[in-house]
Amino acid sequence: MKIKSSLFLLVWTCLTLQAQQKKQISPDLIGIFFEDINYAADGGLYAELIQNRSFEYNPAERKGWNSFTAWEYITEGYGYGNISVETSSPVHPNNPHYVVINVEEPGLNGIGLKNQGFDGIPVKAGEKYQFSIFLKQLEGSSIPINVKIIGKKGTVLGEISFDSDSKEWKKYQSEITISETQDSANILVLAKGKGKIAIDNASLFPQNTFKNRPNGLRADLAQTIADLKPKFMRFPGGCLVHGDGLGNLYRWKNTIGPVEQRIEQRNIWGYHQTVGLGYFEYFQFCEDMGAKPLPVVPAGVSCQNSGGTWRIGGTGQKGISQAQMPDYVQEVLDLIEWANGPITSTWGAKRAEAGHTTSFNLEYIGIGNEDKITPEFKERFKMIYDVVRVKYPHIKVIGTVGPAPNGSDFEQGWKFANQENVPMVDEHYYMKPTWFIANQKRYDTYDRTKSKVYLGEYASEGNTLFNAIAEAAYMTSLERNGDVVQLASYAPLLAKAGHTQWNPDMIYFNNTSIYKTTNYYTQQLFSVNQGDTYFQNVISPAGKVDSTLAYSCVKDSKSGDVILKLVNCGKTAKKFKINLSQFRDLGSKAVVSVLSGAAEAKNSFENPTNITPVVSGFKAEKNFSYDVQPISLTVIRVKGKK
Ligand code: AHR
């Protein structure tokens, strides 16, 4: 009897200990943050090849810019006439500027406009491109129009011709097939008959966009992002969201519907946003990648930091007037209805009209972006939040706690979030790699009963392997604290070479090439190896424990796989001991991925694969020790028997 009860006690104690040493963690932990910064959207992910397609660039966006920026007036073969920018009778009042070409004498080849694209127009032999344009015949009869893609030496790489035939605005579209690959072509739109014609919204898209979506995304860049297998995508910013002054807030309704009817605007990062990549396209991209959408709306206040080097203007934080706040709150509610509502609802019907009858399954919404925690902010945040949580109790609202890991906005933001029971708050920090190594215990002591954390922006100020490994060490602590840290995303995601306002970034690109930084590989290794349960007692360093060594063990219940992450930020090889004996449904077959090299090593356009993960097979015993190289991240994925 005595033996039986002590055996029971022993089993019970073992089970309790084991239960204490594992915990459920967020299944959505690793995602991405897309902001239109560094030409990430226009000239970047958004596949439009014509720059300033609707003649809406203006000097308030950048000194010297105007409706003709990126365009050139062309007279070919002794033709003459003139051109002007007009606004009296546009395609749509939201898109007021258009160009009128007055052809007095067409000469041999006509007169018109040449567009240089975004650093040139890259085209590929044999591929088809979708050209479209709005035209309106103002004087004269039908005018023959010739559209040519021309290479560096003036070679015609592809062309189409058609006749204008409408005295009202009419959209013309046609495919152009390219005969020769060129990195930096131009496009010419020529009027070849006497008369006056108005033109607007000239557009050229590769037919091969990501998932072949119309008005779609650059396929190679979108695929590089999709390969991260993010669990969520936050968009469209960043500072872009709360903008430079109240007139520059990112208003989601301005970004949906036919592109020629969207309201374009200045980008706080010193350029122009066509919003051709708008809310529908963001949600569609999320769905195409299998990522949950996480839109961020302004909290009714503008960016307190506007006015810095890149942020032309600079009104600082301003609040939407109390009189206008009810409409603004409704705008946020409408977004949720647009994303999730039935097609019988007002906004659900608009989503369906755009081609998506089913819900986008919106679960998360961010309100505010690292706003200064002022009375104006708090009042407006609360007005929005109080209504959203009542009308949509299942939507997880994410609040904001400033731009730094500590300090006044951080403290005030947290205090406010806890007071208002905001489900989650968005922390941001850009710090040195040594900070990330030294602060791995940050979340160990966070109060589990308070708001959860979305680490919405973080990076270790560099693209060397040491940066990536320091971030990996920190990410093991995010997994360990995956019960309180629910979501995390590195920032910024994209940067176009020669057009960056922020460095470092995760993915660099130009018109034809892309390179993935070492930081990309860290993100990818964590993202494709996420789990939903964290285990405390599986890994231990074999020698002296110090902060240069980090590790985590998670299990993915869908596959049954157990995933070990071992990080060494130090300069010498180290050993870990691994004990898998508690996992009954585990085989010994494992895949090992190792990211390692010299601390200062980087990838670049010249050497894009200098540092990439090396993958190999491995037999994982129930107990084994594993040597990790200096400056390395090792991921061991042991296959479940499922
Ligand atoms: O990620 C770049 C910028 O950093 C974001 O726009 C802003 O939220 C933060 O200051």
XYZ file of C-alpha atoms and ligand atoms in Angstrom:
652
model
C 0.000 0.000 0.000
C 2.789 2.367 1.041
C 4.823 1.471 -2.054
C 1.801 2.082 -4.288
C 1.131 5.541 -2.876
C 4.771 6.666 -3.084
C 4.858 5.435 -6.693
C 1.733 7.469 -7.384
C 3.350 10.516 -5.737
C 6.475 10.094 -7.834
C 4.534 9.821 -11.105
C 2.365 12.762 -10.112
C 5.418 14.893 -9.246
C 7.107 13.994 -12.531
C 4.003 14.872 -14.539
C 3.581 18.182 -12.700
C 7.209 19.094 -13.241
C 6.967 18.224 -16.892
C 3.788 20.283 -17.274
C 5.517 23.249 -15.626
C 8.354 22.951 -18.048
C 6.272 23.348 -21.136
C 3.852 26.047 -22.162
C 1.641 27.056 -25.046
C 3.110 29.847 -27.133
C 1.674 32.019 -29.863
C 1.321 30.102 -33.129
C 1.544 33.450 -34.978
C 4.839 34.589 -33.453
C 6.948 35.370 -36.520
C 5.531 37.621 -39.213
C 6.615 40.554 -41.348
C 6.182 44.291 -41.361
C 5.749 45.947 -44.741
C 6.101 49.704 -44.850
C 6.242 51.868 -47.953
C 9.677 53.223 -47.081
C 12.825 52.977 -49.252
C 10.636 52.761 -52.410
C 9.183 49.523 -51.121
C 5.850 49.982 -52.921
C 5.952 52.202 -56.052
C 9.125 51.287 -57.929
C 9.418 48.231 -55.691
C 6.931 45.521 -54.803
C 4.119 47.130 -56.795
C 4.813 45.930 -60.318
C 3.831 49.138 -62.160
C 6.715 50.055 -64.476
C 5.728 53.620 -65.416
C 6.736 56.280 -62.941
C 4.328 59.163 -62.265
C 1.745 57.386 -64.409
C -1.019 59.840 -63.592
C 1.010 63.066 -63.578
C 0.327 63.654 -59.875
C 3.924 64.232 -58.708
C 4.346 67.730 -57.288
C 7.019 69.979 -55.734
C 5.568 69.597 -52.228
C 6.681 65.966 -52.357
C 10.224 66.660 -53.418
C 11.955 69.820 -54.532
C 11.946 69.983 -58.322
C 9.206 67.420 -58.818
C 6.198 68.244 -60.994
C 3.595 66.609 -63.233
C 6.292 65.881 -65.834
C 8.758 64.214 -63.500
C 10.027 60.991 -65.109
C 8.451 62.100 -68.425
C 10.032 63.839 -71.411
C 8.417 65.609 -74.344
C 9.315 63.857 -77.595
C 9.010 64.931 -81.184
C 10.094 62.281 -83.633
C 10.755 62.769 -87.342
C 10.213 66.550 -87.654
C 6.821 66.601 -85.920
C 5.866 69.614 -83.812
C 3.203 70.869 -81.467
C 3.060 71.358 -77.708
C 1.956 69.777 -74.486
C 0.343 71.111 -71.325
C -0.767 69.847 -67.945
C -4.444 70.443 -67.303
C -6.933 69.847 -64.525
C -10.276 71.116 -65.843
C -11.820 67.819 -66.898
C -9.943 64.844 -65.389
C -10.697 61.112 -65.578
C -11.748 61.420 -61.946
C -11.597 64.367 -59.537
C -9.412 62.276 -57.190
C -6.759 62.238 -59.881
C -6.867 65.810 -61.192
C -3.809 66.182 -63.460
C -3.594 65.002 -67.033
C -1.560 65.949 -70.085
C -2.879 67.397 -73.320
C -0.862 66.807 -76.482
C -1.546 69.285 -79.238
C -0.217 67.870 -82.507
C 0.259 70.612 -85.073
C 2.324 68.477 -87.409
C 2.903 64.781 -86.620
C 5.947 64.503 -88.906
C 7.114 60.985 -89.656
C 6.685 59.426 -86.214
C 4.391 61.685 -84.201
C 4.895 63.636 -80.990
C 4.262 62.616 -77.432
C 5.863 61.545 -74.177
C 8.634 59.265 -73.037
C 8.668 57.723 -69.556
C 11.896 56.560 -67.944
C 10.266 54.272 -65.386
C 11.772 53.882 -61.952
C 15.500 53.905 -62.821
C 14.555 52.557 -66.261
C 12.053 49.898 -67.252
C 13.334 46.324 -67.015
C 11.885 44.022 -69.686
C 12.464 40.368 -70.592
C 12.582 38.768 -74.019
C 9.506 36.714 -74.861
C 7.453 38.091 -71.957
C 4.208 39.946 -72.315
C 3.474 43.333 -70.768
C 0.052 44.828 -70.214
C -0.162 48.430 -71.411
C -3.160 50.641 -70.639
C -3.944 54.324 -70.951
C -6.879 56.729 -70.653
C -7.391 58.982 -73.685
C -9.853 61.683 -74.615
C -10.015 63.213 -78.072
C -10.256 66.989 -77.635
C -9.871 68.263 -81.208
C -9.643 66.656 -84.615
C -10.791 63.232 -85.656
C -9.416 59.913 -84.486
C -5.657 60.032 -83.834
C -3.332 57.052 -84.457
C -1.420 56.223 -81.272
C 1.867 54.367 -81.258
C 3.338 52.912 -78.060
C 6.937 51.684 -78.177
C 9.246 50.129 -75.639
C 12.706 51.238 -76.631
C 16.081 49.947 -75.522
C 19.188 51.917 -74.620
C 20.264 52.492 -78.201
C 16.772 53.333 -79.411
C 16.018 49.775 -80.553
C 12.314 49.045 -80.564
C 11.805 46.093 -78.212
C 8.048 45.899 -78.656
C 5.225 48.128 -79.865
C 1.506 48.462 -80.397
C -0.626 50.882 -82.405
C -4.280 51.770 -82.206
C -6.584 54.687 -82.983
C -8.217 56.902 -80.396
C -11.942 56.909 -80.990
C -13.682 58.696 -78.133
C -14.435 62.262 -77.193
C -14.890 61.098 -73.606
C -12.249 59.524 -71.397
C -11.812 55.911 -72.475
C -9.412 53.220 -71.276
C -7.422 51.451 -74.002
C -5.396 48.360 -73.217
C -3.227 45.947 -75.090
C -0.382 43.492 -74.658
C 3.158 44.220 -75.774
C 5.530 41.298 -76.361
C 9.204 42.035 -75.830
C 11.867 40.842 -78.248
C 15.031 41.413 -76.212
C 15.907 41.509 -72.512
C 16.997 44.950 -71.325
C 17.464 46.317 -67.823
C 16.700 49.895 -68.530
C 14.237 50.490 -71.355
C 11.910 53.481 -71.801
C 8.345 53.718 -73.071
C 7.110 56.159 -75.707
C 3.503 57.182 -76.244
C 3.204 59.007 -79.570
C 0.261 60.731 -81.229
C 0.596 60.414 -85.005
C -2.202 62.586 -86.351
C -3.141 66.252 -86.212
C -5.397 67.242 -83.317
C -5.517 67.518 -79.569
C -5.652 64.566 -77.257
C -5.697 64.252 -73.458
C -3.858 61.383 -71.804
C -3.769 60.038 -68.266
C -2.970 56.905 -66.246
C -0.475 55.374 -68.627
C 0.399 51.999 -67.158
C 2.695 49.097 -67.979
C 2.683 45.889 -65.956
C 4.467 42.630 -66.532
C 1.853 39.968 -67.189
C 3.829 37.731 -64.910
C 2.978 39.266 -61.542
C 2.953 37.328 -58.257
C 0.164 34.729 -58.598
C -0.726 36.506 -61.862
C -2.831 39.068 -60.028
C -3.916 42.081 -62.104
C -2.575 45.365 -60.684
C -0.211 42.948 -58.993
C 3.156 42.595 -57.363
C 6.644 42.095 -58.755
C 6.866 38.308 -58.859
C 10.467 37.732 -57.715
C 10.256 40.218 -54.861
C 6.870 38.992 -53.661
C 8.147 35.408 -53.788
C 11.200 36.359 -51.714
C 8.840 37.755 -49.097
C 6.453 34.804 -49.327
C 9.405 32.441 -48.813
C 9.646 33.832 -45.300
C 6.326 32.059 -44.684
C 5.190 34.832 -42.378
C 2.313 34.092 -40.061
C 1.080 37.678 -40.402
C 1.859 40.868 -42.275
C 1.598 44.301 -40.685
C 1.055 47.172 -43.162
C 1.255 49.885 -44.485
C 3.589 51.450 -41.853
C 5.263 52.735 -39.714
C 5.394 56.484 -39.777
C 3.671 56.299 -43.166
C 0.447 55.468 -41.314
C 0.229 58.517 -39.101
C 1.811 60.731 -41.759
C 3.058 64.266 -41.871
C 0.105 66.251 -40.587
C -3.577 65.434 -40.590
C -3.826 65.843 -44.366
C -1.237 63.135 -44.775
C -2.722 60.360 -42.598
C -2.996 57.047 -44.440
C -6.747 56.740 -45.067
C -7.577 53.216 -46.180
C -10.669 54.205 -48.138
C -8.517 56.364 -50.440
C -6.621 53.245 -51.488
C -9.367 50.946 -52.759
C -11.431 50.821 -55.940
C -10.274 51.452 -59.545
C -6.697 52.737 -59.404
C -7.520 55.873 -61.402
C -9.991 56.852 -58.685
C -7.687 56.366 -55.703
C -6.325 59.400 -53.887
C -2.573 59.540 -54.315
C -0.481 61.378 -51.812
C 2.909 62.424 -50.575
C 4.809 59.733 -48.742
C 6.220 60.903 -45.400
C 9.532 59.352 -46.484
C 9.965 62.006 -49.178
C 8.404 60.574 -52.290
C 5.035 59.768 -53.857
C 2.552 57.012 -53.210
C 0.136 56.119 -55.993
C -1.597 53.723 -53.558
C -1.930 51.384 -56.527
C -0.716 48.960 -53.894
C -3.653 49.699 -51.631
C -5.690 47.901 -49.018
C -7.218 45.354 -51.395
C -3.778 44.428 -52.732
C -2.304 44.205 -49.212
C -5.051 41.887 -48.029
C -4.794 39.838 -51.210
C -1.043 39.489 -50.773
C -1.551 38.293 -47.192
C -3.999 35.682 -48.385
C -1.696 34.584 -51.208
C 1.120 34.059 -48.693
C -1.049 32.420 -46.030
C -0.303 35.322 -43.644
C -2.887 36.957 -41.384
C -3.481 40.614 -42.287
C -2.536 43.159 -39.639
C -3.511 46.625 -40.853
C -2.495 49.611 -38.744
C -4.732 52.680 -38.777
C -3.800 56.111 -37.435
C -4.978 56.694 -33.867
C -6.565 59.986 -34.929
C -3.252 61.830 -34.612
C -0.418 62.575 -37.012
C 3.266 61.671 -36.576
C 5.029 63.668 -33.864
C 8.349 63.289 -35.698
C 7.405 64.746 -39.063
C 9.773 67.464 -40.126
C 12.986 65.439 -39.896
C 15.480 65.125 -42.753
C 13.291 63.030 -45.009
C 9.970 64.195 -43.712
C 9.217 67.335 -45.652
C 6.761 69.666 -43.967
C 6.642 68.818 -40.338
C 3.453 69.614 -38.526
C 4.256 67.297 -35.601
C 1.477 65.535 -33.705
C -1.955 66.986 -34.452
C -5.298 65.462 -33.523
C -8.359 65.051 -35.721
C -10.934 67.549 -34.430
C -13.549 66.293 -32.020
C -16.202 67.192 -34.559
C -14.601 64.877 -37.114
C -13.756 62.015 -34.765
C -17.113 60.193 -35.029
C -16.633 59.932 -38.803
C -13.092 58.768 -38.273
C -14.177 56.099 -35.804
C -16.748 54.956 -38.359
C -13.953 54.733 -40.946
C -12.168 52.205 -38.723
C -15.373 50.210 -38.204
C -15.931 50.263 -41.951
C -12.514 48.736 -42.467
C -13.457 45.757 -40.340
C -16.731 45.402 -42.212
C -14.907 45.720 -45.531
C -12.485 42.948 -44.535
C -14.889 40.551 -42.866
C -18.462 41.626 -43.528
C -20.927 39.658 -45.635
C -21.430 40.792 -49.196
C -24.827 42.080 -48.155
C -23.139 44.699 -45.934
C -22.216 48.094 -47.410
C -18.472 47.592 -47.135
C -18.459 43.830 -47.626
C -20.178 44.541 -50.954
C -17.282 46.806 -51.971
C -14.801 44.040 -51.184
C -16.871 41.656 -53.286
C -16.997 44.211 -56.114
C -13.209 44.223 -56.114
C -13.273 40.460 -56.608
C -13.226 38.949 -53.116
C -16.601 37.648 -52.049
C -15.384 35.726 -49.000
C -14.115 37.307 -45.804
C -10.445 38.221 -45.439
C -10.682 36.896 -41.860
C -9.251 39.949 -40.196
C -8.231 39.111 -36.619
C -5.830 41.883 -35.671
C -5.906 45.642 -36.061
C -3.267 48.123 -34.934
C -4.393 51.543 -33.758
C -1.550 54.028 -33.866
C 2.139 53.778 -34.601
C 4.626 54.671 -31.882
C 2.660 57.876 -31.221
C 3.698 60.280 -28.520
C 1.512 59.440 -25.540
C -0.228 62.770 -25.063
C -3.730 63.612 -23.830
C -4.723 64.183 -27.492
C -3.525 60.717 -28.444
C -5.129 58.984 -25.456
C -8.481 60.621 -25.983
C -8.635 59.670 -29.653
C -7.258 56.173 -29.174
C -9.895 55.516 -26.545
C -12.684 56.847 -28.773
C -11.710 54.375 -31.483
C -10.883 51.459 -29.200
C -14.039 51.690 -27.085
C -16.252 51.428 -30.142
C -14.240 48.702 -31.902
C -14.143 46.425 -28.865
C -17.894 46.659 -28.360
C -18.855 46.193 -31.990
C -16.149 43.631 -32.801
C -15.157 41.901 -29.529
C -13.288 39.111 -31.349
C -10.907 41.560 -33.095
C -7.594 41.884 -31.242
C -6.737 45.560 -30.983
C -3.056 46.435 -30.780
C -2.109 49.669 -29.027
C 1.195 51.511 -29.182
C 3.929 52.313 -26.652
C 6.365 54.656 -28.374
C 9.513 54.205 -30.450
C 11.947 52.867 -27.854
C 12.427 49.943 -25.450
C 12.032 52.250 -22.466
C 11.522 55.923 -21.635
C 8.555 58.137 -21.134
C 6.319 57.119 -24.080
C 7.047 53.478 -23.347
C 6.049 53.821 -19.710
C 3.076 56.065 -20.339
C 1.929 53.878 -23.227
C 2.045 50.727 -21.114
C 0.274 52.418 -18.228
C -2.481 53.594 -20.530
C -2.812 50.198 -22.255
C -3.127 48.382 -18.949
C -5.608 50.899 -17.658
C -7.761 50.472 -20.778
C -7.230 46.693 -20.987
C -5.863 46.881 -24.505
C -5.254 43.236 -25.526
C -1.818 43.851 -27.013
C 0.707 46.663 -27.446
C 3.240 47.298 -30.179
C 6.833 47.734 -28.973
C 9.542 49.116 -31.274
C 13.294 49.225 -30.875
C 16.367 49.563 -33.068
C 19.436 48.840 -30.952
C 23.017 47.560 -31.165
C 23.559 43.780 -31.443
C 25.145 43.802 -27.998
C 21.893 45.241 -26.617
C 19.962 42.284 -28.042
C 22.433 39.831 -26.539
C 22.357 41.557 -23.151
C 18.571 41.902 -23.010
C 17.426 38.358 -23.609
C 15.711 38.295 -20.241
C 13.546 41.324 -21.054
C 10.264 39.449 -21.337
C 10.953 36.766 -18.694
C 9.506 39.022 -16.029
C 6.646 40.632 -17.973
C 3.344 40.361 -16.139
C 1.353 37.614 -17.874
C -1.957 39.079 -16.714
C -1.464 42.396 -18.505
C -1.548 43.382 -22.197
C 0.332 41.027 -24.500
C 3.213 42.205 -26.676
C 3.568 42.652 -30.395
C 7.216 43.405 -31.087
C 6.259 45.269 -34.251
C 9.661 46.712 -35.198
C 13.123 45.635 -34.192
C 16.557 45.306 -35.757
C 20.106 45.319 -34.527
C 21.425 48.184 -36.647
C 23.398 46.176 -39.174
C 23.431 43.433 -41.806
C 26.537 41.535 -40.766
C 26.308 37.931 -39.668
C 26.977 39.065 -36.102
C 23.815 41.217 -36.295
C 21.808 38.285 -37.601
C 23.114 35.981 -34.882
C 22.458 38.534 -32.130
C 18.895 38.793 -33.458
C 18.652 34.992 -33.463
C 19.731 34.878 -29.809
C 17.047 37.417 -28.991
C 14.451 35.489 -30.977
C 15.006 32.411 -28.831
C 13.932 34.627 -25.938
C 10.838 35.637 -27.903
C 9.982 31.942 -28.281
C 10.641 31.340 -24.594
C 8.243 34.174 -23.874
C 5.816 33.282 -26.637
C 3.024 33.225 -24.067
C 3.363 36.999 -23.619
C 5.044 38.036 -26.888
C 2.388 37.060 -29.383
C 3.773 38.573 -32.581
C 7.143 39.857 -33.775
C 8.372 41.431 -37.008
C 11.796 42.696 -38.093
C 11.890 46.160 -39.696
C 12.122 47.530 -42.299
C 11.475 44.757 -44.794
C 12.456 46.213 -48.177
C 14.928 48.712 -49.581
C 15.571 49.760 -53.159
C 19.243 50.399 -53.829
C 19.881 54.114 -54.248
C 16.539 55.039 -52.691
C 16.877 54.195 -49.044
C 15.779 56.406 -46.213
C 16.514 53.737 -43.616
C 19.328 51.257 -43.156
C 19.678 48.398 -42.418
C 16.802 46.564 -44.055
C 15.989 42.913 -44.531
C 15.821 42.601 -48.342
C 17.662 44.820 -50.822
C 16.679 45.047 -54.456
C 17.124 46.984 -57.665
C 15.075 46.603 -60.844
C 16.508 43.224 -61.735
C 18.206 41.709 -58.693
C 17.454 40.962 -55.092
C 19.685 39.978 -52.259
C 18.675 38.525 -48.942
C 20.617 39.786 -45.961
C 21.928 37.550 -43.212
C 19.063 38.957 -41.118
C 16.616 37.568 -43.698
C 17.948 34.077 -43.121
C 17.598 34.382 -39.355
C 14.001 35.491 -39.800
C 13.320 32.706 -42.253
C 14.878 29.995 -40.080
C 12.687 31.034 -37.173
C 9.604 31.555 -39.278
C 9.593 28.223 -41.085
C 10.465 26.511 -37.824
C 7.804 27.889 -35.512
C 6.036 25.820 -32.910
C 3.071 26.199 -30.615
C 4.505 24.671 -27.432
C 7.720 25.728 -25.722
C 9.822 23.246 -23.705
C 12.075 24.466 -20.955
C 14.089 21.399 -20.070
C 15.367 19.972 -23.342
C 18.536 21.948 -24.088
C 21.364 23.004 -21.803
C 24.814 24.423 -22.553
C 27.497 21.840 -21.767
C 29.942 24.361 -20.329
C 29.744 27.726 -18.654
C 26.424 29.475 -19.194
C 26.671 33.038 -20.489
C 24.546 35.380 -22.595
C 26.479 34.659 -25.801
C 24.720 31.282 -25.835
C 21.000 31.113 -26.445
C 18.637 28.271 -27.196
C 15.029 27.247 -27.429
C 12.971 24.131 -28.033
C 9.478 24.195 -29.508
C 7.087 21.592 -30.822
C 4.814 22.086 -33.782
C 1.671 20.136 -32.983
C 0.548 19.940 -36.630
C 3.598 18.042 -37.823
C 4.612 16.627 -34.449
C 8.145 17.893 -35.156
C 10.352 19.119 -32.320
C 12.557 22.059 -33.243
C 15.776 23.006 -31.461
C 17.459 26.363 -31.982
C 21.032 26.780 -30.788
C 22.745 30.143 -31.013
C 26.362 31.000 -30.388
C 27.232 34.715 -30.473
C 30.729 34.018 -29.204
C 34.072 33.605 -30.959
C 34.699 29.981 -30.008
C 32.824 26.752 -30.718
C 30.506 25.561 -27.936
C 28.640 22.420 -26.990
C 24.985 21.902 -26.078
C 23.397 18.865 -24.428
C 20.019 17.790 -25.707
C 17.584 15.452 -24.010
C 14.605 14.430 -26.123
C 13.489 11.539 -23.930
C 10.198 13.146 -22.941
C 8.958 13.099 -26.543
C 7.376 9.727 -27.217
C 6.209 10.331 -30.810
C 9.544 11.390 -32.151
C 11.727 9.622 -34.702
C 15.450 10.152 -34.990
C 15.373 11.672 -38.468
C 16.343 15.322 -38.318
C 17.245 18.164 -40.651
C 19.890 20.622 -39.545
C 20.210 24.164 -40.923
C 23.262 26.193 -39.968
C 23.861 29.886 -40.560
C 27.472 30.649 -39.722
C 30.614 32.430 -40.846
C 32.772 35.389 -39.995
C 31.156 37.926 -37.676
C 31.555 40.767 -40.160
C 30.440 38.756 -43.240
C 27.531 40.167 -45.253
C 25.607 39.474 -48.421
C 25.514 42.026 -51.237
C 24.395 42.449 -54.849
C 27.892 41.324 -55.889
C 27.910 38.346 -53.540
C 24.289 37.535 -52.689
C 25.000 34.049 -51.395
C 28.076 34.800 -49.306
C 26.167 33.689 -46.197
C 23.259 31.279 -46.576
C 22.043 28.434 -44.368
C 23.706 25.066 -44.983
C 21.246 22.188 -44.717
C 22.100 18.576 -43.918
C 20.554 15.396 -42.512
C 21.135 14.255 -38.934
C 20.245 11.335 -36.682
C 18.944 12.623 -33.373
C 19.339 10.181 -30.483
C 17.210 10.590 -27.371
C 20.257 12.116 -25.665
C 23.018 13.755 -27.608
C 25.420 16.629 -27.503
C 25.896 19.065 -30.349
C 28.843 21.309 -31.184
C 27.957 24.720 -32.513
C 30.333 26.905 -34.483
C 31.290 30.415 -33.405
C 28.853 33.118 -34.632
C 26.165 30.677 -35.629
C 22.511 29.760 -35.563
C 21.748 26.059 -35.758
C 18.213 24.785 -36.206
C 17.654 21.059 -35.695
C 14.229 19.893 -36.783
C 13.501 16.404 -35.489
C 10.684 14.704 -37.372
C 7.619 13.643 -35.445
C 6.228 10.172 -36.148
C 2.897 11.625 -37.327
O 10.861 51.140 -39.703
C 11.150 52.467 -39.989
C 10.431 53.436 -39.063
O 10.854 53.243 -37.750
C 8.947 53.276 -38.965
O 8.286 53.966 -39.951
C 8.621 53.861 -37.642
O 7.503 53.265 -37.060
C 9.892 53.692 -36.852
O 10.315 54.902 -36.330
